[in-house]
Short mmCIF file of C-alpha atoms in Angstrom, two decimals:
data_model
loop_
_atom_site.label_atom_id
_atom_site.label_comp_id
_atom_site.label_asym_id
_atom_site.label_seq_id
_atom_site.Cartn_x
_atom_site.Cartn_y
_atom_site.Cartn_z
CA MET E 1 -68.97 1.06 -161.29
CA GLY E 2 -67.82 0.41 -158.09
CA VAL E 3 -64.78 -2.28 -157.08
CA VAL E 4 -65.25 -5.27 -154.48
CA HIS E 5 -63.88 -4.94 -151.48
CA PRO E 6 -63.71 -7.49 -148.75
CA VAL E 7 -65.66 -7.55 -146.13
CA VAL E 8 -63.89 -6.95 -142.27
CA ARG E 9 -64.73 -9.68 -140.22
CA ASP E 10 -65.30 -9.48 -136.06
CA GLY E 11 -62.35 -8.88 -134.49
CA ASP E 12 -61.33 -5.93 -136.49
CA PRO E 13 -60.82 -2.81 -134.30
CA VAL E 14 -62.62 -1.03 -137.24
CA LEU E 15 -65.81 -2.69 -136.48
CA HIS E 16 -65.77 -1.91 -132.65
CA ARG E 17 -65.47 1.72 -132.62
CA PRO E 18 -68.01 4.76 -133.73
CA CYS E 19 -67.01 5.73 -137.30
CA ALA E 20 -66.59 9.41 -138.50
CA PRO E 21 -69.03 11.89 -138.75
CA VAL E 22 -68.75 12.48 -143.27
CA THR E 23 -67.84 15.92 -143.84
CA VAL E 24 -66.47 16.05 -147.30
CA PHE E 25 -69.61 15.25 -150.11
CA ASP E 26 -67.27 14.71 -153.33
CA ASP E 27 -66.93 12.23 -155.75
CA ALA E 28 -64.81 10.41 -153.62
CA LEU E 29 -67.48 9.84 -151.35
CA ARG E 30 -69.80 8.55 -154.08
CA GLN E 31 -66.83 5.84 -155.17
CA LEU E 32 -67.59 5.02 -151.68
CA GLU E 33 -70.85 4.47 -152.11
CA ALA E 34 -70.61 2.06 -155.75
CA ASP E 35 -68.09 0.41 -154.37
CA MET E 36 -69.61 -0.17 -150.93
CA VAL E 37 -72.77 -1.20 -153.13
CA ALA E 38 -71.13 -3.44 -155.63
CA SER E 39 -69.11 -5.22 -152.05
CA MET E 40 -72.64 -5.62 -151.03
CA TYR E 41 -73.80 -7.49 -154.00
CA ALA E 42 -71.19 -9.29 -154.08
CA ALA E 43 -71.40 -10.85 -150.73
CA ASP E 44 -74.89 -11.76 -150.99
CA GLY E 45 -75.38 -8.83 -148.61
CA VAL E 46 -78.99 -6.72 -148.09
CA GLY E 47 -77.10 -3.50 -146.15
CA LEU E 48 -73.70 -2.66 -145.71
CA ALA E 49 -71.83 -0.09 -143.40
CA ALA E 50 -68.29 1.59 -144.68
CA ASN E 51 -66.87 0.02 -141.66
CA GLN E 52 -67.41 -3.36 -142.91
CA ILE E 53 -65.06 -3.00 -145.61
CA GLY E 54 -62.31 -1.40 -143.09
CA VAL E 55 -63.56 2.79 -143.88
CA ASP E 56 -64.48 4.95 -141.22
CA ALA E 57 -67.22 6.86 -142.26
CA ARG E 58 -70.62 6.96 -141.30
CA ILE E 59 -72.43 5.81 -144.23
CA PHE E 60 -74.30 2.42 -145.20
CA VAL E 61 -75.94 1.36 -147.91
CA MET E 62 -78.91 -1.01 -148.06
CA ASP E 63 -81.43 -3.35 -150.61
CA CYS E 64 -83.82 -4.46 -147.95
CA PRO E 65 -87.38 -6.00 -148.06
CA ASP E 66 -90.30 -4.75 -145.88
CA ALA E 67 -93.32 -6.44 -144.60
CA ARG E 68 -95.24 -6.59 -148.12
CA GLY E 69 -91.72 -7.80 -149.90
CA ASN E 70 -90.66 -4.23 -151.31
CA ARG E 71 -87.51 -3.53 -151.74
CA VAL E 72 -86.05 -0.57 -149.96
CA VAL E 73 -83.15 1.06 -151.47
CA ALA E 74 -81.17 3.32 -149.87
CA THR E 75 -78.09 4.72 -149.10
CA VAL E 76 -77.37 7.28 -146.01
CA VAL E 77 -74.96 9.32 -144.44
CA ASN E 78 -74.60 10.62 -140.92
CA PRO E 79 -77.92 8.68 -140.23
CA VAL E 80 -79.64 9.05 -137.19
CA LEU E 81 -82.04 6.27 -136.05
CA LYS E 82 -85.53 7.58 -134.66
CA LEU E 83 -87.42 4.53 -133.05
CA PRO E 84 -91.57 4.43 -131.89
CA LEU E 85 -91.53 5.56 -128.61
CA LEU E 86 -94.22 2.71 -127.87
CA ALA E 87 -92.59 -0.06 -131.00
CA ARG E 88 -93.84 -3.57 -131.06
CA ARG E 89 -90.73 -5.39 -130.82
CA VAL E 90 -89.83 -8.29 -133.39
CA THR E 91 -87.90 -11.12 -132.65
CA GLU E 92 -86.02 -12.20 -135.62
CA ASP E 93 -83.10 -14.46 -136.64
CA GLU E 94 -80.16 -11.98 -137.73
CA GLY E 95 -76.74 -12.34 -139.66
CA CYS E 96 -74.19 -10.40 -140.79
CA LEU E 97 -71.15 -10.19 -143.34
CA SER E 98 -69.11 -9.53 -141.45
CA VAL E 99 -69.87 -12.93 -138.84
CA PRO E 100 -69.58 -15.54 -142.17
CA GLY E 101 -72.63 -17.53 -142.15
CA GLU E 102 -74.37 -17.56 -138.74
CA THR E 103 -77.57 -16.74 -137.36
CA ALA E 104 -79.55 -15.92 -134.03
CA PRO E 105 -82.36 -14.09 -132.73
CA VAL E 106 -82.29 -10.73 -131.70
CA GLU E 107 -84.78 -8.53 -130.91
CA ARG E 108 -85.73 -5.31 -132.68
CA ALA E 109 -88.02 -2.23 -132.82
CA ALA E 110 -90.84 -3.47 -135.21
CA THR E 111 -90.98 -0.38 -136.82
CA ALA E 112 -87.94 2.27 -138.07
CA VAL E 113 -86.94 5.97 -139.69
CA VAL E 114 -83.60 7.24 -139.96
CA THR E 115 -82.85 10.28 -141.02
CA GLY E 116 -79.51 11.99 -143.05
CA VAL E 117 -78.42 12.88 -146.06
CA ASP E 118 -77.43 11.57 -149.82
CA VAL E 119 -73.75 11.18 -150.80
CA PHE E 120 -75.06 14.72 -152.73
CA GLY E 121 -75.25 16.51 -148.69
CA GLU E 122 -79.40 16.10 -149.90
CA PRO E 123 -81.64 15.43 -147.00
CA VAL E 124 -82.65 11.12 -146.75
CA ARG E 125 -85.65 9.90 -144.62
CA VAL E 126 -86.35 6.03 -144.53
CA SER E 127 -89.25 5.20 -143.01
CA THR E 128 -89.77 1.16 -142.42
CA ASP E 129 -91.24 -1.66 -141.28
CA GLY E 130 -89.73 -5.01 -141.74
CA VAL E 131 -86.88 -6.38 -142.57
CA ALA E 132 -86.03 -2.49 -144.37
CA ALA E 133 -87.08 -1.65 -140.62
CA VAL E 134 -84.15 -4.05 -138.95
CA CYS E 135 -81.79 -3.30 -142.02
CA LEU E 136 -81.89 0.39 -140.29
CA GLN E 137 -81.24 -0.55 -137.11
CA HIS E 138 -78.43 -3.44 -137.85
CA GLU E 139 -76.80 -0.97 -140.45
CA THR E 140 -77.28 2.04 -137.83
CA ASP E 141 -75.33 -0.16 -134.93
CA HIS E 142 -72.30 -0.77 -137.18
CA LEU E 143 -72.17 2.62 -137.95
CA ASP E 144 -71.98 3.27 -133.73
CA GLY E 145 -69.19 0.17 -133.45
CA THR E 146 -71.85 -2.49 -132.25
CA LEU E 147 -71.92 -5.42 -134.08
CA TYR E 148 -75.65 -7.76 -133.86
CA VAL E 149 -73.92 -10.60 -132.06
CA ASP E 150 -72.80 -7.86 -129.44
CA ARG E 151 -76.68 -7.34 -128.80
CA LEU E 152 -76.48 -11.69 -127.49
CA ASP E 153 -75.65 -12.94 -123.67
CA ALA E 154 -71.85 -13.46 -123.50
CA PRO E 155 -72.46 -17.69 -123.62
CA THR E 156 -74.98 -17.25 -127.70
CA ARG E 157 -72.11 -14.76 -128.33
CA ALA E 158 -69.07 -17.29 -127.97
CA ALA E 159 -71.42 -20.23 -129.60
CA VAL E 160 -71.97 -17.73 -132.89
CA LEU E 161 -68.77 -16.22 -133.47
CA THR E 162 -66.55 -19.76 -132.89
CA ALA E 163 -69.28 -21.65 -135.33
CA ALA E 164 -68.29 -18.75 -137.52
CA GLY E 165 -64.31 -19.29 -137.25
CA LEU E 166 -64.05 -15.95 -135.62
CA ALA E 167 -62.54 -15.38 -132.05
CA PRO E 168 -65.19 -15.32 -128.99
CA ARG E 169 -65.11 -12.60 -127.28
#
């Protein structure tokens, strides 16, 4: 059973630097996964990276629909994002639990693949489209120290952060 943790907001240093690779696959990592899932659902999210609950570790969880409305539920440790060379691009409103209540249009690849391992160190591959593809890109960005607002032009980023009650940057 997972423990719900508060979601870290934009401006916290843990969100703005790459996360450390996971090297130990033990009960503590499996508890972190459970805590992340509980925290994601408690915040009505569809994805959550470890740094969003203040943990410096390359792991994310997700529960997002693909383009056909099928749920894509996954945990990926040490993810590597692969985008098709000539991927079709889509622009959709994107939001983030670390920038609460606000959205802005972001351009992303329409399909994405992430490889990595699960909390037992076993290989994982998630290949998807729709909101789930955006989620793969969004959560991998988090682990690299990038938030969706970093992909916005400066005036739009400042407006979104201000509207969320956060300091513009």
